[in-house]
PDB file of C-alpha atoms in Angstrom:
ATOM      1  CA  MET A  29     -29.005 -48.679  -2.044  1.00 45.00           C
ATOM      2  CA  PHE A  30     -29.104 -46.396  -5.388  1.00 36.00           C
ATOM      3  CA  LYS A  31     -25.216 -45.654  -5.237  1.00 38.00           C
ATOM      4  CA  LYS A  32     -25.369 -49.569  -5.663  1.00 38.00           C
ATOM      5  CA  ILE A  33     -27.189 -49.902  -8.345  1.00 35.00           C
ATOM      6  CA  LEU A  34     -25.680 -46.868 -10.506  1.00 39.00           C
ATOM      7  CA  ILE A  35     -22.320 -48.746  -9.752  1.00 36.00           C
ATOM      8  CA  ILE A  36     -23.431 -51.876 -10.948  1.00 34.00           C
ATOM      9  CA  THR A  37     -25.357 -49.965 -14.158  1.00 33.00           C
ATOM     10  CA  LEU A  38     -21.943 -48.254 -14.805  1.00 32.00           C
ATOM     11  CA  LEU A  39     -20.003 -51.397 -14.899  1.00 29.00           C
ATOM     12  CA  SER A  40     -22.885 -53.192 -17.119  1.00 29.00           C
ATOM     13  CA  THR A  41     -22.192 -50.391 -19.694  1.00 30.00           C
ATOM     14  CA  LEU A  42     -18.187 -50.418 -19.363  1.00 30.00           C
ATOM     15  CA  PHE A  43     -18.547 -54.538 -20.002  1.00 30.00           C
ATOM     16  CA  VAL A  44     -20.962 -54.129 -23.062  1.00 40.00           C
ATOM     17  CA  ASN A  45     -18.477 -51.759 -24.619  1.00 53.00           C
ATOM     18  CA  ALA A  46     -15.637 -53.938 -23.777  1.00 57.00           C
ATOM     19  CA  GLU A  47     -17.307 -56.426 -25.685  1.00 76.00           C
ATOM     20  CA  ASP A  48     -18.002 -54.554 -28.916  1.00 90.00           C
ATOM     21  CA  LEU A  49     -16.268 -55.581 -31.808  1.00 95.00           C
ATOM     22  CA  LYS A  50     -13.571 -53.299 -32.268  1.00 96.00           C
ATOM     23  CA  VAL A  51     -12.625 -52.414 -36.160  1.00 97.00           C
ATOM     24  CA  ALA A  52     -10.116 -49.708 -37.395  1.00 96.00           C
ATOM     25  CA  ALA A  53      -9.208 -48.396 -40.656  1.00 95.00           C
ATOM     26  CA  GLY A  54      -7.262 -45.328 -42.566  1.00 88.00           C
ATOM     27  CA  ALA A  55      -8.880 -42.403 -42.166  1.00 84.00           C
ATOM     28  CA  GLY A  56      -9.561 -41.961 -45.606  1.00 82.00           C
ATOM     29  CA  TYR A  57     -12.156 -44.681 -45.493  1.00 88.00           C
ATOM     30  CA  LYS A  58     -14.149 -43.233 -42.587  1.00 91.00           C
ATOM     31  CA  LYS A  59     -17.435 -41.968 -44.122  1.00 89.00           C
ATOM     32  CA  VAL A  60     -17.663 -45.018 -46.522  1.00 92.00           C
ATOM     33  CA  LEU A  61     -17.078 -47.493 -43.259  1.00 95.00           C
ATOM     34  CA  THR A  62     -18.936 -45.624 -41.014  1.00 95.00           C
ATOM     35  CA  LYS A  63     -22.147 -45.973 -43.691  1.00 95.00           C
ATOM     36  CA  ILE A  64     -21.210 -49.919 -43.767  1.00 97.00           C
ATOM     37  CA  ILE A  65     -21.072 -49.991 -39.969  1.00 97.00           C
ATOM     38  CA  ASN A  66     -24.504 -48.080 -39.585  1.00 96.00           C
ATOM     39  CA  GLU A  67     -25.997 -50.708 -41.783  1.00 96.00           C
ATOM     40  CA  TYR A  68     -24.406 -53.606 -39.712  1.00 97.00           C
ATOM     41  CA  GLU A  69     -25.785 -52.224 -36.630  1.00 96.00           C
ATOM     42  CA  LYS A  70     -29.080 -52.114 -37.655  1.00 95.00           C
ATOM     43  CA  SER A  71     -28.852 -55.816 -36.533  1.00 93.00           C
ATOM     44  CA  GLY A  72     -28.492 -54.551 -33.049  1.00 94.00           C
ATOM     45  CA  LYS A  73     -24.748 -55.410 -32.627  1.00 94.00           C
ATOM     46  CA  LYS A  74     -22.375 -52.475 -32.351  1.00 95.00           C
ATOM     47  CA  ILE A  75     -18.867 -51.792 -33.635  1.00 96.00           C
ATOM     48  CA  ASP A  76     -16.136 -49.739 -31.929  1.00 95.00           C
ATOM     49  CA  GLY A  77     -14.033 -47.978 -34.902  1.00 94.00           C
ATOM     50  CA  PHE A  78     -10.866 -46.335 -35.096  1.00 94.00           C
ATOM     51  CA  PHE A  79      -9.696 -44.180 -37.611  1.00 93.00           C
ATOM     52  CA  GLY A  80      -6.462 -42.605 -38.215  1.00 88.00           C
ATOM     53  CA  ASN A  81      -3.310 -42.884 -40.639  1.00 85.00           C
ATOM     54  CA  MET A  82      -2.024 -46.405 -41.306  1.00 87.00           C
ATOM     55  CA  LYS A  83       1.084 -46.051 -38.501  1.00 87.00           C
ATOM     56  CA  GLN A  84      -1.373 -44.889 -35.807  1.00 90.00           C
ATOM     57  CA  VAL A  85      -3.932 -47.634 -36.682  1.00 93.00           C
ATOM     58  CA  SER A  86      -0.926 -50.374 -36.965  1.00 94.00           C
ATOM     59  CA  SER A  87       0.129 -48.729 -33.152  1.00 93.00           C
ATOM     60  CA  GLN A  88      -3.482 -48.887 -31.755  1.00 93.00           C
ATOM     61  CA  ALA A  89      -3.975 -52.471 -33.280  1.00 95.00           C
ATOM     62  CA  LYS A  90      -0.566 -53.836 -31.423  1.00 94.00           C
ATOM     63  CA  GLN A  91      -1.966 -52.071 -27.751  1.00 93.00           C
ATOM     64  CA  THR A  92      -5.861 -53.025 -27.716  1.00 93.00           C
ATOM     65  CA  ASP A  93      -8.024 -55.841 -28.722  1.00 93.00           C
ATOM     66  CA  ILE A  94      -8.649 -54.553 -32.226  1.00 96.00           C
ATOM     67  CA  ALA A  95     -10.046 -57.474 -34.222  1.00 97.00           C
ATOM     68  CA  LEU A  96     -10.104 -56.079 -37.911  1.00 98.00           C
ATOM     69  CA  VAL A  97      -7.837 -53.204 -39.578  1.00 97.00           C
ATOM     70  CA  ILE A  98      -9.136 -52.262 -43.011  1.00 96.00           C
ATOM     71  CA  GLY A  99      -6.634 -50.619 -45.308  1.00 92.00           C
ATOM     72  CA  ASP A 100      -3.686 -51.133 -48.084  1.00 92.00           C
ATOM     73  CA  LYS A 101      -2.669 -54.811 -48.158  1.00 95.00           C
ATOM     74  CA  ASN A 102       1.053 -53.995 -48.984  1.00 92.00           C
ATOM     75  CA  PHE A 103       1.120 -51.670 -45.709  1.00 91.00           C
ATOM     76  CA  ILE A 104      -0.727 -53.986 -43.825  1.00 95.00           C
ATOM     77  CA  LEU A 105       1.259 -57.177 -44.576  1.00 96.00           C
ATOM     78  CA  ASN A 106       4.458 -55.799 -44.995  1.00 94.00           C
ATOM     79  CA  LYS A 107       5.054 -52.732 -42.867  1.00 91.00           C
ATOM     80  CA  SER A 108       2.599 -52.790 -40.135  1.00 94.00           C
ATOM     81  CA  GLY A 109       4.410 -55.103 -37.667  1.00 95.00           C
ATOM     82  CA  LEU A 110       1.231 -56.451 -37.134  1.00 96.00           C
ATOM     83  CA  GLU A 111       0.311 -60.427 -37.012  1.00 95.00           C
ATOM     84  CA  VAL A 112      -2.092 -60.884 -39.526  1.00 97.00           C
ATOM     85  CA  ASP A 113      -4.019 -64.349 -39.625  1.00 96.00           C
ATOM     86  CA  SER A 114      -5.809 -63.366 -43.099  1.00 96.00           C
ATOM     87  CA  PHE A 115      -6.480 -60.923 -45.737  1.00 97.00           C
ATOM     88  CA  ILE A 116      -9.306 -60.582 -47.871  1.00 97.00           C
ATOM     89  CA  THR A 117      -9.224 -57.763 -50.362  1.00 96.00           C
ATOM     90  CA  LEU A 118     -12.366 -55.493 -50.575  1.00 95.00           C
ATOM     91  CA  GLY A 119     -11.645 -53.083 -53.792  1.00 93.00           C
ATOM     92  CA  GLU A 120      -8.733 -50.996 -55.395  1.00 94.00           C
ATOM     93  CA  GLY A 121      -7.588 -47.658 -53.868  1.00 94.00           C
ATOM     94  CA  LYS A 122      -7.119 -44.809 -56.448  1.00 96.00           C
ATOM     95  CA  VAL A 123      -5.345 -41.730 -56.135  1.00 98.00           C
ATOM     96  CA  ALA A 124      -6.963 -38.383 -57.229  1.00 98.00           C
ATOM     97  CA  ILE A 125      -5.851 -34.756 -57.380  1.00 99.00           C
ATOM     98  CA  ALA A 126      -8.566 -32.554 -55.985  1.00 99.00           C
ATOM     99  CA  TYR A 127      -8.836 -28.411 -56.765  1.00 99.00           C
ATOM    100  CA  ALA A 128     -10.689 -25.794 -54.999  1.00 98.00           C
ATOM    101  CA  LYS A 129     -13.679 -24.085 -56.074  1.00 97.00           C
ATOM    102  CA  GLY A 130     -12.975 -20.930 -58.159  1.00 97.00           C
ATOM    103  CA  ILE A 131      -9.334 -23.051 -59.401  1.00 97.00           C
ATOM    104  CA  LYS A 132      -9.229 -23.391 -63.128  1.00 96.00           C
ATOM    105  CA  PRO A 133     -10.189 -27.154 -63.807  1.00 97.00           C
ATOM    106  CA  LEU A 134      -7.329 -29.653 -63.715  1.00 98.00           C
ATOM    107  CA  ASN A 135      -7.173 -31.599 -66.789  1.00 97.00           C
ATOM    108  CA  SER A 136      -4.423 -33.763 -65.862  1.00 97.00           C
ATOM    109  CA  SER A 137      -1.722 -34.128 -63.227  1.00 98.00           C
ATOM    110  CA  LYS A 138       0.553 -31.774 -65.099  1.00 98.00           C
ATOM    111  CA  ASP A 139      -1.589 -29.260 -64.638  1.00 98.00           C
ATOM    112  CA  LEU A 140      -0.335 -28.807 -61.036  1.00 98.00           C
ATOM    113  CA  LEU A 141       2.345 -27.242 -62.880  1.00 98.00           C
ATOM    114  CA  ASP A 142       0.542 -23.918 -63.219  1.00 97.00           C
ATOM    115  CA  LYS A 143       1.262 -20.870 -61.823  1.00 94.00           C
ATOM    116  CA  GLU A 144      -2.557 -20.515 -60.431  1.00 96.00           C
ATOM    117  CA  ILE A 145      -1.439 -23.573 -58.261  1.00 98.00           C
ATOM    118  CA  LYS A 146       0.368 -21.934 -55.369  1.00 98.00           C
ATOM    119  CA  LYS A 147       0.335 -24.726 -52.778  1.00 98.00           C
ATOM    120  CA  ILE A 148      -0.548 -28.480 -52.912  1.00 99.00           C
ATOM    121  CA  ALA A 149      -1.849 -30.649 -49.817  1.00 99.00           C
ATOM    122  CA  MET A 150      -0.914 -33.984 -49.464  1.00 97.00           C
ATOM    123  CA  PRO A 151      -0.883 -36.511 -46.474  1.00 95.00           C
ATOM    124  CA  GLN A 152       2.510 -37.732 -45.153  1.00 94.00           C
ATOM    125  CA  PRO A 153       4.505 -39.912 -47.403  1.00 93.00           C
ATOM    126  CA  LYS A 154       6.108 -41.997 -44.556  1.00 86.00           C
ATOM    127  CA  LYS A 155       2.925 -43.030 -42.897  1.00 83.00           C
ATOM    128  CA  ALA A 156      -0.374 -42.549 -44.974  1.00 87.00           C
ATOM    129  CA  ILE A 157      -0.818 -44.752 -47.870  1.00 90.00           C
ATOM    130  CA  TYR A 158      -1.856 -42.154 -50.325  1.00 94.00           C
ATOM    131  CA  GLY A 159       1.246 -39.629 -49.001  1.00 94.00           C
ATOM    132  CA  ILE A 160       3.343 -42.971 -50.190  1.00 93.00           C
ATOM    133  CA  ALA A 161       1.262 -43.354 -53.517  1.00 96.00           C
ATOM    134  CA  GLY A 162       1.144 -39.180 -54.236  1.00 98.00           C
ATOM    135  CA  GLU A 163       4.930 -39.008 -53.571  1.00 98.00           C
ATOM    136  CA  GLU A 164       5.487 -41.827 -55.962  1.00 98.00           C
ATOM    137  CA  PHE A 165       3.296 -40.866 -58.614  1.00 98.00           C
ATOM    138  CA  LEU A 166       4.691 -37.244 -58.598  1.00 99.00           C
ATOM    139  CA  LYS A 167       8.207 -39.045 -58.641  1.00 99.00           C
ATOM    140  CA  ASN A 168       7.305 -41.115 -61.496  1.00 98.00           C
ATOM    141  CA  GLU A 169       5.384 -38.304 -63.719  1.00 98.00           C
ATOM    142  CA  ASN A 170       8.517 -36.204 -63.168  1.00 98.00           C
ATOM    143  CA  LEU A 171       6.861 -33.814 -61.258  1.00 98.00           C
ATOM    144  CA  TYR A 172       8.243 -33.798 -57.703  1.00 98.00           C
ATOM    145  CA  ASP A 173      11.484 -31.498 -58.062  1.00 98.00           C
ATOM    146  CA  LYS A 174       8.777 -29.039 -59.722  1.00 98.00           C
ATOM    147  CA  VAL A 175       6.211 -28.798 -57.095  1.00 98.00           C
ATOM    148  CA  LYS A 176       7.758 -29.774 -53.945  1.00 97.00           C
ATOM    149  CA  ASP A 177       8.185 -26.534 -52.572  1.00 98.00           C
ATOM    150  CA  ARG A 178       4.727 -25.964 -52.710  1.00 98.00           C
ATOM    151  CA  LEU A 179       3.912 -28.957 -51.059  1.00 98.00           C
ATOM    152  CA  TYR A 180       2.081 -28.765 -47.988  1.00 98.00           C
ATOM    153  CA  VAL A 181       2.324 -31.839 -45.848  1.00 97.00           C
ATOM    154  CA  VAL A 182      -0.403 -33.088 -43.627  1.00 96.00           C
ATOM    155  CA  ALA A 183      -1.028 -36.099 -41.645  1.00 91.00           C
ATOM    156  CA  THR A 184      -3.778 -37.793 -43.436  1.00 90.00           C
ATOM    157  CA  VAL A 185      -6.270 -37.636 -46.461  1.00 92.00           C
ATOM    158  CA  PRO A 186      -9.440 -35.976 -44.382  1.00 92.00           C
ATOM    159  CA  GLN A 187      -6.974 -33.440 -43.685  1.00 95.00           C
ATOM    160  CA  SER A 188      -5.604 -32.828 -46.737  1.00 97.00           C
ATOM    161  CA  LEU A 189      -9.206 -32.282 -47.967  1.00 97.00           C
ATOM    162  CA  THR A 190     -10.367 -29.867 -45.359  1.00 97.00           C
ATOM    163  CA  TYR A 191      -7.383 -27.442 -46.196  1.00 98.00           C
ATOM    164  CA  LEU A 192      -8.602 -27.756 -49.851  1.00 98.00           C
ATOM    165  CA  ILE A 193     -12.323 -26.876 -48.751  1.00 98.00           C
ATOM    166  CA  THR A 194     -11.282 -23.928 -46.515  1.00 98.00           C
ATOM    167  CA  LYS A 195      -9.113 -22.847 -49.613  1.00 97.00           C
ATOM    168  CA  GLU A 196      -5.850 -22.855 -47.627  1.00 98.00           C
ATOM    169  CA  VAL A 197      -4.628 -24.663 -50.408  1.00 99.00           C
ATOM    170  CA  ASP A 198      -5.205 -24.719 -54.228  1.00 99.00           C
ATOM    171  CA  ALA A 199      -4.978 -28.580 -54.569  1.00 99.00           C
ATOM    172  CA  SER A 200      -4.942 -31.638 -52.925  1.00 99.00           C
ATOM    173  CA  ILE A 201      -3.531 -35.133 -53.129  1.00 98.00           C
ATOM    174  CA  ILE A 202      -6.344 -37.324 -51.922  1.00 97.00           C
ATOM    175  CA  ASN A 203      -8.007 -40.780 -52.544  1.00 94.00           C
ATOM    176  CA  LEU A 204     -11.122 -41.026 -55.096  1.00 96.00           C
ATOM    177  CA  THR A 205     -13.583 -42.136 -52.297  1.00 93.00           C
ATOM    178  CA  ALA A 206     -12.735 -38.559 -50.362  1.00 93.00           C
ATOM    179  CA  ALA A 207     -13.215 -36.900 -53.592  1.00 96.00           C
ATOM    180  CA  LEU A 208     -16.606 -38.649 -54.203  1.00 94.00           C
ATOM    181  CA  GLU A 209     -17.646 -37.910 -50.617  1.00 90.00           C
ATOM    182  CA  ASN A 210     -16.914 -34.316 -50.840  1.00 95.00           C
ATOM    183  CA  LYS A 211     -17.777 -33.227 -54.443  1.00 94.00           C
ATOM    184  CA  ASP A 212     -20.029 -30.352 -53.457  1.00 97.00           C
ATOM    185  CA  LYS A 213     -17.621 -28.918 -51.470  1.00 98.00           C
ATOM    186  CA  ILE A 214     -14.541 -28.986 -54.031  1.00 98.00           C
ATOM    187  CA  GLY A 215     -14.099 -27.479 -57.390  1.00 98.00           C
ATOM    188  CA  GLY A 216     -13.389 -30.875 -59.206  1.00 98.00           C
ATOM    189  CA  TYR A 217     -11.156 -33.712 -59.179  1.00 98.00           C
ATOM    190  CA  ILE A 218      -9.031 -35.686 -61.854  1.00 98.00           C
ATOM    191  CA  ILE A 219      -8.018 -39.588 -61.148  1.00 98.00           C
ATOM    192  CA  VAL A 220      -4.303 -40.212 -61.498  1.00 98.00           C
ATOM    193  CA  ASN A 221      -2.764 -42.687 -63.788  1.00 97.00           C
ATOM    194  CA  SER A 222      -2.617 -45.856 -61.950  1.00 96.00           C
ATOM    195  CA  ASN A 223       0.188 -46.685 -63.791  1.00 97.00           C
ATOM    196  CA  SER A 224       2.364 -44.010 -61.966  1.00 98.00           C
ATOM    197  CA  TYR A 225       2.020 -45.254 -58.498  1.00 97.00           C
ATOM    198  CA  SER A 226       2.034 -48.452 -56.788  1.00 94.00           C
ATOM    199  CA  LYS A 227      -1.116 -50.852 -56.761  1.00 94.00           C
ATOM    200  CA  ILE A 228      -3.265 -50.270 -53.772  1.00 95.00           C
ATOM    201  CA  GLU A 229      -5.418 -53.072 -52.758  1.00 95.00           C
ATOM    202  CA  ILE A 230      -7.938 -51.990 -49.844  1.00 95.00           C
ATOM    203  CA  GLY A 231      -8.813 -55.205 -47.837  1.00 96.00           C
ATOM    204  CA  VAL A 232      -9.511 -56.190 -44.256  1.00 97.00           C
ATOM    205  CA  ALA A 233      -6.989 -57.987 -42.034  1.00 98.00           C
ATOM    206  CA  LYS A 234      -8.121 -60.336 -39.500  1.00 97.00           C
ATOM    207  CA  LEU A 235      -6.270 -60.174 -36.390  1.00 97.00           C
ATOM    208  CA  LYS A 236      -5.592 -62.880 -33.145  1.00 93.00           C
ATOM    209  CA  ASN A 237      -8.736 -61.114 -31.653  1.00 91.00           C
ATOM    210  CA  CYS A 238     -11.302 -62.026 -34.137  1.00 95.00           C
ATOM    211  CA  ASN A 239     -14.401 -63.685 -33.068  1.00 94.00           C
ATOM    212  CA  GLU A 240     -17.386 -65.245 -34.181  1.00 94.00           C
ATOM    213  CA  GLN A 241     -19.206 -61.376 -34.415  1.00 95.00           C
ATOM    214  CA  CYS A 242     -15.817 -60.533 -36.132  1.00 96.00           C
ATOM    215  CA  GLU A 243     -16.480 -63.221 -38.784  1.00 97.00           C
ATOM    216  CA  GLU A 244     -19.813 -61.993 -39.146  1.00 97.00           C
ATOM    217  CA  PHE A 245     -18.768 -58.748 -39.790  1.00 98.00           C
ATOM    218  CA  ILE A 246     -16.407 -59.683 -42.373  1.00 97.00           C
ATOM    219  CA  GLN A 247     -18.976 -61.636 -43.969  1.00 97.00           C
ATOM    220  CA  PHE A 248     -21.152 -58.650 -43.833  1.00 98.00           C
ATOM    221  CA  LEU A 249     -18.240 -56.716 -45.412  1.00 97.00           C
ATOM    222  CA  GLN A 250     -18.599 -58.934 -48.600  1.00 96.00           C
ATOM    223  CA  ASN A 251     -22.138 -58.899 -49.000  1.00 97.00           C
ATOM    224  CA  GLU A 252     -24.246 -57.115 -52.030  1.00 96.00           C
ATOM    225  CA  LYS A 253     -25.172 -54.311 -49.454  1.00 95.00           C
ATOM    226  CA  SER A 254     -21.586 -53.676 -48.705  1.00 96.00           C
ATOM    227  CA  LYS A 255     -20.398 -53.869 -52.373  1.00 95.00           C
ATOM    228  CA  GLU A 256     -22.828 -51.329 -53.339  1.00 95.00           C
ATOM    229  CA  ILE A 257     -21.644 -48.817 -51.174  1.00 94.00           C
ATOM    230  CA  PHE A 258     -18.170 -49.262 -51.763  1.00 94.00           C
ATOM    231  CA  ASN A 259     -18.545 -49.175 -55.611  1.00 92.00           C
ATOM    232  CA  THR A 260     -20.365 -45.726 -54.669  1.00 91.00           C
ATOM    233  CA  TYR A 261     -17.301 -44.298 -53.096  1.00 90.00           C
ATOM    234  CA  GLY A 262     -14.948 -45.490 -55.660  1.00 90.00           C
ATOM    235  CA  LEU A 263     -13.777 -48.633 -54.444  1.00 87.00           C
TER     236      LEU A 263
END
């Protein structure tokens, strides 16, 4: 009898988890979205979050019942291969260059040429939004050929930041959100000239699995509390 009750309980738990709203987003926005999700879950409703570079996110969304994808508009609509019902803009992403503690403060992107900057981490330019933007601004500012031998390519913004915090690199190309989230762990940061890379429009894409709770969460993402959180994290 106990065994039957246990099996029923486990199945019920799996069913509840299966019914939770599933949301995927770029890894660079994990902290800010987790904060918003935590606010939303005070209502008693749950959300399962998946985070990775946008290629990983897109692949996961195609294989599961993810209802919402949050990330760069251009990538989601033109490169992800996802069938998107609609896209709502939430903010604008900004590229930042962070430098490690102990490094002489950077005043502009050209300071990456300083001899003290021996290794620069950046997300993958073929898969991660800020890797694409990072390579773009380096080329547009005629810096790429001068620093390419110092570039250390990693998968995501969080990884780029981790190598900086542990001082395995001297500088990292990340987003402003990550820089603000970790300002006590780094030496500092500068914001890259937004004219040096394509505009990064961050928003939420609604997929075919979007149900009533999904629509409710979309509205929550646009309320004053969520806007306040987004602004705090540089969006």
